[in-house]
CSV table of C-alpha atoms and ligand atoms in Angstrom, one decimal:
chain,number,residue,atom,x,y,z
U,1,UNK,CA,0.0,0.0,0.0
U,2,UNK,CA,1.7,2.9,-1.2
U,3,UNK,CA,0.9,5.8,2.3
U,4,UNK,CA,3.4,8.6,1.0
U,5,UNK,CA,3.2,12.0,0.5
U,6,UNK,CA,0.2,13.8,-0.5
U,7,UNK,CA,-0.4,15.7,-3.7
U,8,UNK,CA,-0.5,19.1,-2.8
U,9,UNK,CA,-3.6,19.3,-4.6
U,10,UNK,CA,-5.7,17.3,-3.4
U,11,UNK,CA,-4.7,18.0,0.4
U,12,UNK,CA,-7.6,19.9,1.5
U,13,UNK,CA,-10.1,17.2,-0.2
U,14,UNK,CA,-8.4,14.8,2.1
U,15,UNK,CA,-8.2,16.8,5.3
U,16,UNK,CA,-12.2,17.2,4.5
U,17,UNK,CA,-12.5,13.3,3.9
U,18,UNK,CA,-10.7,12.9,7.0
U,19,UNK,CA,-12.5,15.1,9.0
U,20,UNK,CA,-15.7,14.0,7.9
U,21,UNK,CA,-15.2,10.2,8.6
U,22,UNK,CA,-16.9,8.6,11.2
U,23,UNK,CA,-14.0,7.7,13.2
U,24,UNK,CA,-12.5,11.4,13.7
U,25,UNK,CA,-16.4,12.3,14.0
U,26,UNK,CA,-16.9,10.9,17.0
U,27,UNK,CA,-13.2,12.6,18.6
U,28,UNK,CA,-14.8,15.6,17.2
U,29,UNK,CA,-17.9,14.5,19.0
U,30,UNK,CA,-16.5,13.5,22.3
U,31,UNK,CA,-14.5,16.7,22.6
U,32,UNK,CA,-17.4,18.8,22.4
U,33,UNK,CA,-19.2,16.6,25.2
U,34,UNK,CA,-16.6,18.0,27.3
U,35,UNK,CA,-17.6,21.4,27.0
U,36,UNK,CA,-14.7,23.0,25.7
U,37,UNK,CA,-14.5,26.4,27.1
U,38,UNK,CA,-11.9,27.8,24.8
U,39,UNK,CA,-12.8,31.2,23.5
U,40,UNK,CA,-16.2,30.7,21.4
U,41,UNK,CA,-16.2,31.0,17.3
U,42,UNK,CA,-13.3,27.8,17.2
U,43,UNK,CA,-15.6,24.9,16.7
U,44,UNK,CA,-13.8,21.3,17.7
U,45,UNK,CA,-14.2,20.2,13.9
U,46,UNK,CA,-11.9,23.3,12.8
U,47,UNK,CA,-9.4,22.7,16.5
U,48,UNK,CA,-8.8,19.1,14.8
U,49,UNK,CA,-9.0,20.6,11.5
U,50,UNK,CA,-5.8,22.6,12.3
U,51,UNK,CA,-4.3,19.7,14.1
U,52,UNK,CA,-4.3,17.7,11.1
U,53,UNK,CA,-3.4,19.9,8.6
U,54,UNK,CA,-0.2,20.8,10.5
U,55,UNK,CA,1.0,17.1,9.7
U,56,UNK,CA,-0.5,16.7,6.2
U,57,UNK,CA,1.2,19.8,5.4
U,58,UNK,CA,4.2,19.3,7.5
U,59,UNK,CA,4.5,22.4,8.8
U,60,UNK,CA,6.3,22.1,12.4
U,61,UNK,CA,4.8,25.2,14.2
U,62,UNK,CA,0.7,26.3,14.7
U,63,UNK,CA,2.2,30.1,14.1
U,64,UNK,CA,3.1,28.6,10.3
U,65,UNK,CA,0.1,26.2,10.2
U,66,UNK,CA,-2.1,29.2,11.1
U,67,UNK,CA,-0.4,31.4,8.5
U,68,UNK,CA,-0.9,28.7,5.8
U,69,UNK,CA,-4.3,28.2,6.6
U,70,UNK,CA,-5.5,31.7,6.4
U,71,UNK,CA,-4.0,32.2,2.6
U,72,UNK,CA,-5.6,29.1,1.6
U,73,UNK,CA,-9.6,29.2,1.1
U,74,UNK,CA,-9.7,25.4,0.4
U,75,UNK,CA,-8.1,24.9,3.5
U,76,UNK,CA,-10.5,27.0,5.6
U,77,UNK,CA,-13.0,25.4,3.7
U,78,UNK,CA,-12.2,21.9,5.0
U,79,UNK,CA,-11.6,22.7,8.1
U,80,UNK,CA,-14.9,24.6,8.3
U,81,UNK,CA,-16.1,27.7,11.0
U,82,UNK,CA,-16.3,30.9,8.9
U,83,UNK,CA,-14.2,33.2,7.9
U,84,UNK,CA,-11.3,33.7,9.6
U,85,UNK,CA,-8.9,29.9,10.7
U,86,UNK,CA,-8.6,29.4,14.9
U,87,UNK,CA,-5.5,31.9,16.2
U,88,UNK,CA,-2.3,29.8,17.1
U,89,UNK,CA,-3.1,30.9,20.7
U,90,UNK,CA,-6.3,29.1,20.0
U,91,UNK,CA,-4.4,26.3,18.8
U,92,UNK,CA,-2.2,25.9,22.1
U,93,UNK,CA,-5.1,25.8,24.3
U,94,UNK,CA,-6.4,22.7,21.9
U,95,UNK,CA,-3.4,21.0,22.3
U,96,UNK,CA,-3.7,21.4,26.1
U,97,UNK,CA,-6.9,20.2,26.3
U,98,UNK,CA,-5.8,17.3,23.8
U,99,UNK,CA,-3.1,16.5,26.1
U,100,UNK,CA,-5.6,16.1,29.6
U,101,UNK,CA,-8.1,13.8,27.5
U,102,UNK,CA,-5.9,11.6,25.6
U,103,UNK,CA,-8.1,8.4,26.7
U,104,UNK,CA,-10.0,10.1,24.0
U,105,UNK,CA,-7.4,10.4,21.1
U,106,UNK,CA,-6.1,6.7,22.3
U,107,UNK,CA,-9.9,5.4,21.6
U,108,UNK,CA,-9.6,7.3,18.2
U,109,UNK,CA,-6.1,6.4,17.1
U,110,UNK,CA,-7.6,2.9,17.9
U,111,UNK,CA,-10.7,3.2,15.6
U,112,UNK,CA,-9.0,4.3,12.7
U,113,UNK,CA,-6.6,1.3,13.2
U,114,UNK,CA,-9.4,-0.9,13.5
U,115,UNK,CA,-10.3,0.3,10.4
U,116,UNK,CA,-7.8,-0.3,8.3
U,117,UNK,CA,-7.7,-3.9,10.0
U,118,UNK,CA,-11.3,-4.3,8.4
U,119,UNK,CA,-9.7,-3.1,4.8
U,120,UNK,CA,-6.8,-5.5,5.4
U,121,UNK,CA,-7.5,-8.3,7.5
U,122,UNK,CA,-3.6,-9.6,6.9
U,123,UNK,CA,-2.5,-6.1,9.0
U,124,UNK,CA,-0.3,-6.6,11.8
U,125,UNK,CA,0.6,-10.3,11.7
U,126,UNK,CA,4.1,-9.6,11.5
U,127,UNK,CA,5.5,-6.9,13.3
U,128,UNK,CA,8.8,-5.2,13.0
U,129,UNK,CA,10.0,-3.0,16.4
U,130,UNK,CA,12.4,-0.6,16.5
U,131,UNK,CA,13.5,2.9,18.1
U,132,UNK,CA,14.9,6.0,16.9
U,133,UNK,CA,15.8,9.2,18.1
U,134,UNK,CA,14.0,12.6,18.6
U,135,UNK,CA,16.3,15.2,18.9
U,136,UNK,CA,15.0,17.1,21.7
U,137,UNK,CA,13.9,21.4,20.6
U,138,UNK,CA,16.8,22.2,23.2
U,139,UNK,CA,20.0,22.6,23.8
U,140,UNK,CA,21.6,19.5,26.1
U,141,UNK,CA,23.8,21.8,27.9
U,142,UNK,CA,23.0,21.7,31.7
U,143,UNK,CA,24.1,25.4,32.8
U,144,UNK,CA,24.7,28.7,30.5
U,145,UNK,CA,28.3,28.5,30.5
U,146,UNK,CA,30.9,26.1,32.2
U,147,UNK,CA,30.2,26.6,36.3
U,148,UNK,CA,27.5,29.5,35.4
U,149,UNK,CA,24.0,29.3,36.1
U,150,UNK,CA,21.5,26.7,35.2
U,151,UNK,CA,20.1,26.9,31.8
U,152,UNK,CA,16.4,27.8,31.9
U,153,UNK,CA,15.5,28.8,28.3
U,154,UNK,CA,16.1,26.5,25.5
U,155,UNK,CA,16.3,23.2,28.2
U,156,UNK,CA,13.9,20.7,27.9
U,157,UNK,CA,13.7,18.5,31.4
U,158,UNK,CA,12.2,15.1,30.3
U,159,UNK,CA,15.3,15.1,27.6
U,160,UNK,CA,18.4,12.9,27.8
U,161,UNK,CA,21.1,11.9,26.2
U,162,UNK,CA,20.8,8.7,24.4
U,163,UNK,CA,22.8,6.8,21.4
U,164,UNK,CA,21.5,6.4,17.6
U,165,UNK,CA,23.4,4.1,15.6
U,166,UNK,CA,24.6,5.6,11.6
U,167,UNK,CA,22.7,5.7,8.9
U,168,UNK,CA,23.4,6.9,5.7
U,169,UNK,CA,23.5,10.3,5.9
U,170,UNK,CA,25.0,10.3,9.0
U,171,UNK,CA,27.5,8.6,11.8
U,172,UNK,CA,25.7,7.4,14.7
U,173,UNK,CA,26.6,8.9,18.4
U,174,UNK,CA,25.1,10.9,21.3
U,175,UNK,CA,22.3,12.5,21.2
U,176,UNK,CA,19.7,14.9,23.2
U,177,UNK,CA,16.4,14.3,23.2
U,178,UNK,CA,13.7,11.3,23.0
U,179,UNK,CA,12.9,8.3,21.3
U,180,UNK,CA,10.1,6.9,19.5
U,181,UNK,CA,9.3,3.3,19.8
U,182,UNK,CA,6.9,1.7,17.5
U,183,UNK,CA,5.6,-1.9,16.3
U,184,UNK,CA,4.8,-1.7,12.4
U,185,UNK,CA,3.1,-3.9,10.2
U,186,UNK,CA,6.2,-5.2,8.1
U,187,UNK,CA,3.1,-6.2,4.9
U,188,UNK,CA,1.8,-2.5,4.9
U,189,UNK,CA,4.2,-0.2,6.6
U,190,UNK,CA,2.0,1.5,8.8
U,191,UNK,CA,2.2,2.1,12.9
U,192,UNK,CA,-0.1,-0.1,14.9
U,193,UNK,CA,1.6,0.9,18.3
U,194,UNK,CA,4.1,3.6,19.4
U,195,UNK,CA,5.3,5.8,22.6
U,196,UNK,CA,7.4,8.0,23.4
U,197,UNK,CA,10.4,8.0,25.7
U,198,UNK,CA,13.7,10.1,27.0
U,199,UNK,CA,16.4,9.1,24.8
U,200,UNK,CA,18.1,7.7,27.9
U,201,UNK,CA,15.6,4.7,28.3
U,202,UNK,CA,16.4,1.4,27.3
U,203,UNK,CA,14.9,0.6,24.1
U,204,UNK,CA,14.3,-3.3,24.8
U,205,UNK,CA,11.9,-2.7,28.0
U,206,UNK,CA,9.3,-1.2,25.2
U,207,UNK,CA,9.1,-4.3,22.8
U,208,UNK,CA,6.4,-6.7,24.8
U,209,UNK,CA,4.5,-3.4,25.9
U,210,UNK,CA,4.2,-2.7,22.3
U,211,UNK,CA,3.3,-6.3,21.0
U,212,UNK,CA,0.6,-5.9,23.9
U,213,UNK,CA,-0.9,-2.6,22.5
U,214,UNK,CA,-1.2,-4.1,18.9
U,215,UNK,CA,-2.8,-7.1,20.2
U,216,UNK,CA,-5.2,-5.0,22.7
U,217,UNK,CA,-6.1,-3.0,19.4
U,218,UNK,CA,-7.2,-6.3,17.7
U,219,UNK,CA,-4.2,-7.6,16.1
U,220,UNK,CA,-3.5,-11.2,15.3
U,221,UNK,CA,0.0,-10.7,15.7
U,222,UNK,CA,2.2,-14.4,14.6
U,223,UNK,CA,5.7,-13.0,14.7
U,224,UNK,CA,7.5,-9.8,16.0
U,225,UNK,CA,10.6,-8.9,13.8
U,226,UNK,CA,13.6,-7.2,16.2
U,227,UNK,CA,17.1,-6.2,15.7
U,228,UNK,CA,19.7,-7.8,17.4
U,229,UNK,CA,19.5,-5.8,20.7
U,230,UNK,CA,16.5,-6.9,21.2
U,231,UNK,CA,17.9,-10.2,21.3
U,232,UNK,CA,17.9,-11.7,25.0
U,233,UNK,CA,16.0,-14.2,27.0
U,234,UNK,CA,13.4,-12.4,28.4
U,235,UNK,CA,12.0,-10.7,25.7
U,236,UNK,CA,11.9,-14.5,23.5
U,237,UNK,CA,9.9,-15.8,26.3
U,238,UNK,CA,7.7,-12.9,26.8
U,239,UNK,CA,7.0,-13.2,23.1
U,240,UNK,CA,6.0,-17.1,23.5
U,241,UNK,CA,4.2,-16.5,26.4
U,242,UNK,CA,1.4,-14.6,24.0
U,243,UNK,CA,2.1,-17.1,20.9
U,244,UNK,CA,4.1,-14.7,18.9
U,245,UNK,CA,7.3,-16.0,17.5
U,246,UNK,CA,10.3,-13.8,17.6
U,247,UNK,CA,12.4,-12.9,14.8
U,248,UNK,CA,15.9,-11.2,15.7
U,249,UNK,CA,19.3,-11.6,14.5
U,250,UNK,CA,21.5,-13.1,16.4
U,251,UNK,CA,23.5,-11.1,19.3
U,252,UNK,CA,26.8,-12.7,20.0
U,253,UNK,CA,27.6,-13.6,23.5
U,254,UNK,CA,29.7,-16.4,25.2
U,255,UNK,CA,26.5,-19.7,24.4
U,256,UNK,CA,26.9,-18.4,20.9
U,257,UNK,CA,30.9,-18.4,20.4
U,258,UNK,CA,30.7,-22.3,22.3
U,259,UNK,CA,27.8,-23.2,18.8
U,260,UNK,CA,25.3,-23.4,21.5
U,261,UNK,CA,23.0,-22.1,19.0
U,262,UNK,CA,23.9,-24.6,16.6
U,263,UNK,CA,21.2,-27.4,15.5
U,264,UNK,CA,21.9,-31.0,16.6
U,265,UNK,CA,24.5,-33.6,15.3
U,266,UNK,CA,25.3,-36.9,15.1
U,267,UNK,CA,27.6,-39.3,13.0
U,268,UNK,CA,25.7,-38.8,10.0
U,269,UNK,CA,26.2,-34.6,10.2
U,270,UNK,CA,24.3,-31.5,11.3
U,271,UNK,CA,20.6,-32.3,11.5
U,272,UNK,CA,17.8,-30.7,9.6
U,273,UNK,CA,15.0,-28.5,10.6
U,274,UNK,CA,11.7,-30.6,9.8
U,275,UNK,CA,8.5,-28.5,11.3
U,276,UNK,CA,7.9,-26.0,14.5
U,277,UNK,CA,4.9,-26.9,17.0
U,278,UNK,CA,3.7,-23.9,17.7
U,279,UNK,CA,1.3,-25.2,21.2
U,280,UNK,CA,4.7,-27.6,21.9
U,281,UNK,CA,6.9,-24.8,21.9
U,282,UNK,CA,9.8,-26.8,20.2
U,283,UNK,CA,11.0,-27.1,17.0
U,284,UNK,CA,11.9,-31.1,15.5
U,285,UNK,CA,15.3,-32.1,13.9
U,286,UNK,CA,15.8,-35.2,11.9
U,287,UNK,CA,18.9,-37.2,11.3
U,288,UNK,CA,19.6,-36.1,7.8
U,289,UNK,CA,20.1,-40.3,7.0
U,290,UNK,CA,17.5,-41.2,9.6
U,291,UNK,CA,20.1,-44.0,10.5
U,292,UNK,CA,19.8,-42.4,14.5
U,293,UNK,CA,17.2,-43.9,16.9
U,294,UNK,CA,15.2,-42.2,17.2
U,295,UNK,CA,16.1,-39.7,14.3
U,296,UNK,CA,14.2,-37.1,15.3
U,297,UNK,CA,13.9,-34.9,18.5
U,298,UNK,CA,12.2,-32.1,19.7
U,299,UNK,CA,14.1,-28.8,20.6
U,300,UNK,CA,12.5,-26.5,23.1
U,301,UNK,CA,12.0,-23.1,21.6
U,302,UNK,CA,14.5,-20.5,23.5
U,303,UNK,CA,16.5,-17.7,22.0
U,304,UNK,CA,18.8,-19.9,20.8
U,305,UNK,CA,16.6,-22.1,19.0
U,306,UNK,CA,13.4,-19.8,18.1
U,307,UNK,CA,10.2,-21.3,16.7
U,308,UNK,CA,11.3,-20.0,13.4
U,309,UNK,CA,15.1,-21.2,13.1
U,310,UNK,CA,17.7,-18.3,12.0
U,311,UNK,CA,18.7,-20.9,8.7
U,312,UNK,CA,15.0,-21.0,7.5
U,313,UNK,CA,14.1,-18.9,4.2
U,314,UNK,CA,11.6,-18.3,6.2
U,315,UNK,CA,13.5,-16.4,8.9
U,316,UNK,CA,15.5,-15.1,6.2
U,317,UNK,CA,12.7,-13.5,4.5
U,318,UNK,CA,11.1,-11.9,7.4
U,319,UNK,CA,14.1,-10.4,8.9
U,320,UNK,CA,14.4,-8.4,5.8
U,321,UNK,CA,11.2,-7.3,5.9
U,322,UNK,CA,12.1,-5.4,9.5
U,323,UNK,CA,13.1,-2.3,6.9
U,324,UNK,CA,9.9,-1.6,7.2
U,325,UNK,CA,10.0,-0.4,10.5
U,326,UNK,CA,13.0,2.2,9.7
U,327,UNK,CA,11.8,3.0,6.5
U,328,UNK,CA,8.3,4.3,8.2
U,329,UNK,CA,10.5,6.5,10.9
U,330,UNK,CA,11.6,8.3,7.6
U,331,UNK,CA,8.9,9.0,6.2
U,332,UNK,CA,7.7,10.1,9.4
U,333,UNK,CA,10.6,12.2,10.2
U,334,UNK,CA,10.8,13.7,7.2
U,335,UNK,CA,7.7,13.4,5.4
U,336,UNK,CA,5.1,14.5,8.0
U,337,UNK,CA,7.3,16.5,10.3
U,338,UNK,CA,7.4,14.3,13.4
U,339,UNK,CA,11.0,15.9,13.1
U,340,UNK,CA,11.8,18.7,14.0
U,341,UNK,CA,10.4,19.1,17.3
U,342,UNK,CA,8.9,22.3,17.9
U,343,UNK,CA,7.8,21.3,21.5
U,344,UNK,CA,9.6,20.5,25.0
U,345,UNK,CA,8.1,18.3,27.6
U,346,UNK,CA,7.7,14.5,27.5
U,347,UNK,CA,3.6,14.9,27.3
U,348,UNK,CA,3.9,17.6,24.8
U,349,UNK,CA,6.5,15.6,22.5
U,350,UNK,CA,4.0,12.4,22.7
U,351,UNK,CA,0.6,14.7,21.7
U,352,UNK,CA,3.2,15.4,18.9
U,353,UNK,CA,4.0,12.5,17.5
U,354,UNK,CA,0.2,11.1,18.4
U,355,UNK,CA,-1.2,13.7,16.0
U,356,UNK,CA,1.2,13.1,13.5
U,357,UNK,CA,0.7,9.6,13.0
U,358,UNK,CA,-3.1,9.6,13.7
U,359,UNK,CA,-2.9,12.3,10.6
U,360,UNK,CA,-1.0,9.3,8.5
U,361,UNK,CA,-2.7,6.8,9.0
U,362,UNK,CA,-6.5,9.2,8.2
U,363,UNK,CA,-5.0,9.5,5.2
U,364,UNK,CA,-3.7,5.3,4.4
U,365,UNK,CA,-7.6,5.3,5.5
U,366,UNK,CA,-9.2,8.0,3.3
U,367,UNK,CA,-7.0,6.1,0.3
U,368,UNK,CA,-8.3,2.7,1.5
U,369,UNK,CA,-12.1,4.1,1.3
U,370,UNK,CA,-11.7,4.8,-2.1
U,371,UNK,CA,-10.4,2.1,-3.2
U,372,UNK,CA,-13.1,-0.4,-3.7
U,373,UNK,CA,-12.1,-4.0,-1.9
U,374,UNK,CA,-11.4,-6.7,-4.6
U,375,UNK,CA,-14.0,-8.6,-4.9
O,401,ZN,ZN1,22.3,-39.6,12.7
């Protein structure tokens, strides 16, 4: 499913299409129950309006997103009210109020997920999970100058320092800020479960939370797809503790280096995967001449010997799939301006990045809807 960019023209059909479903309807609807006292004339529809289009747009401040949307009659004409679009002060308050009811954006992040499920019933049966790094809108320097005073504008006190490993445009080290943690459907690309954390944290506490978000949303999840840091004993049993198989390259430590990880031999050579049992927990090996008695046995599944063995094609294929995770943090980053961060404050980062990928995946649904299913 191809959830890029959007043609600028067509932008402020889809904003429309998106405010207009029933899912956002009802976050529009549920707002208002709550009596928003914000100044009158900024109906909810418009608030969420704005919200969206700052993302669609990828425009990283409300001062800019107001700006755009006052030169832009389409826009306002999506977004609704009359005349003139919410002020950015207006916009602030929103977020605010977004932040203290986010029960309400969780339910609606999960109905638009649920939806997509019901377009795609494969979605989110195999996971990829990763992290990667939000450089916090401040500057990681503790005081003003070396022994001065402590730094009061421009710090951000939910940041850390964390580590990001090199990519292609650039070498991995230190860095201030946050990082976002997500569990992606590796078939379609899109976000199914994510949060937020200081940069600090260590990714692998987030990967079973994660898994349990997708499944609490409705996902069928069979395998979760990891890198190799997130390869250790507790998360491979808390992955086969809710029957999802784990997928990671292999992390080198001392069982590894003795070919603990090795399948079973005999006389007749190294023995051949022949099945996995997923209620048994175990995966069988046969004598490749079947001259052994018995010449098979059962392996019990442990990170050394997962349910899907590292040799299989299968493995194989499904480890490479796990670009799909880091490929979505791109186009998120770049794409729909989850980067840069124009807000400080753990609660304010995660509204941030919450909009932003509830604006994605409107749109993955606004595409879905009109696209009629194959019959
Ligand atoms: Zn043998």
């Amino acid at each position: 499913m191809d959830t890029g960019t959007v043609p600028p023209g067509s932008a402020a059909a889809e904003l429309a299409g998106i405010l207009d479903s029933p899912e956002i309807g009802r976050l529009i609807a549920e707002l208002d129950e709550t009596r928003w006292t914000g100044r009158p004339g900024y109906p909810l529809r418009a608030m969420v309006g704005m919200a969206l289009a700052k993302s669609l747009y990828s425009i990283p401040t409300w001062t800019r997103t107001v700006a755009l949307v006052r030169e832009h009659a389409a826009l306002r004409e999506a977004i609704g009210g009359s005349g003139e679009p919410p002020s950015h002060w207006a916009c602030y308050r929103f977020a605010t109020k977004l932040r203290t009811y986010s029960d309400l954006l969780d339910a609606c992040i999960a109905r638009v997920l649920d939806r997509l499920h019901r377009e795609n019933p494969e979605m989110g049966r195999d996971l990829a999970i990763d992290g990667s790094d939000l450089p916090a809108y401040a500057n990681g320097q503790r005081f003003v100058s070396k022994g001065g005073r402590e730094r009061e504008r421009f710090s951000d006190p939910d940041a850390s320092w964390g580590h990001r490993s090199a990519v292609s445009t650039r070498k991995g080290g230190g860095y201030y800020g946050y990082k976002v943690h997500a569990a992606v459907c590796a078939s379609s690309g899109l976000p199914l479960a994510w949060t937020v954390e200081t940069a600090s944290a260590t990714e692998t506490n987030f990967a079973l939370p994660l898994i349990d978000t997708v499944r609490a949303r409705g996902f069928a999840v069979r395998t979760a797809i990891m890198d190799k840091g997130y390869d250790n004993g507790p998360i491979h049993d808390g992955c086969m503790e809710r029957d999802v198989a784990p997928v990671t390259a292999l992390r080198e430590t001392g069982r590894v280096k003795a070919g603990e990880n090795k399948p079973p031999t005999c006389e007749h050579g190294e023995w051949t995967f022949a099945g996995a049992d997923y209620k048994r927990k175990a995966t069988k090996w046969r004598c490749p001449t079947g001259e052994c008695k018995p010449a098979s046995r059962w392996v019990k599944a442990d990170r050394l010997h997962p349910l899907i063995p590292r040799e299989s094609e299968r493995s194989r294929r499904l480890y490479r799939s796990r670009g799909a995770v880091e490929r979505e943090f791109g186009r998120l980053k770049h794409e729909w301006a989850l980067l840069p961060l124009r807000v400080r404050g753990i609660e304010r980062v995660r509204l941030h990045a919450d909009l932003t990928i509830l604006a994605k995946l409107g749109c993955a649904l606004a595409k879905a809807r009109d696209v009629p299913l194959a019959a």
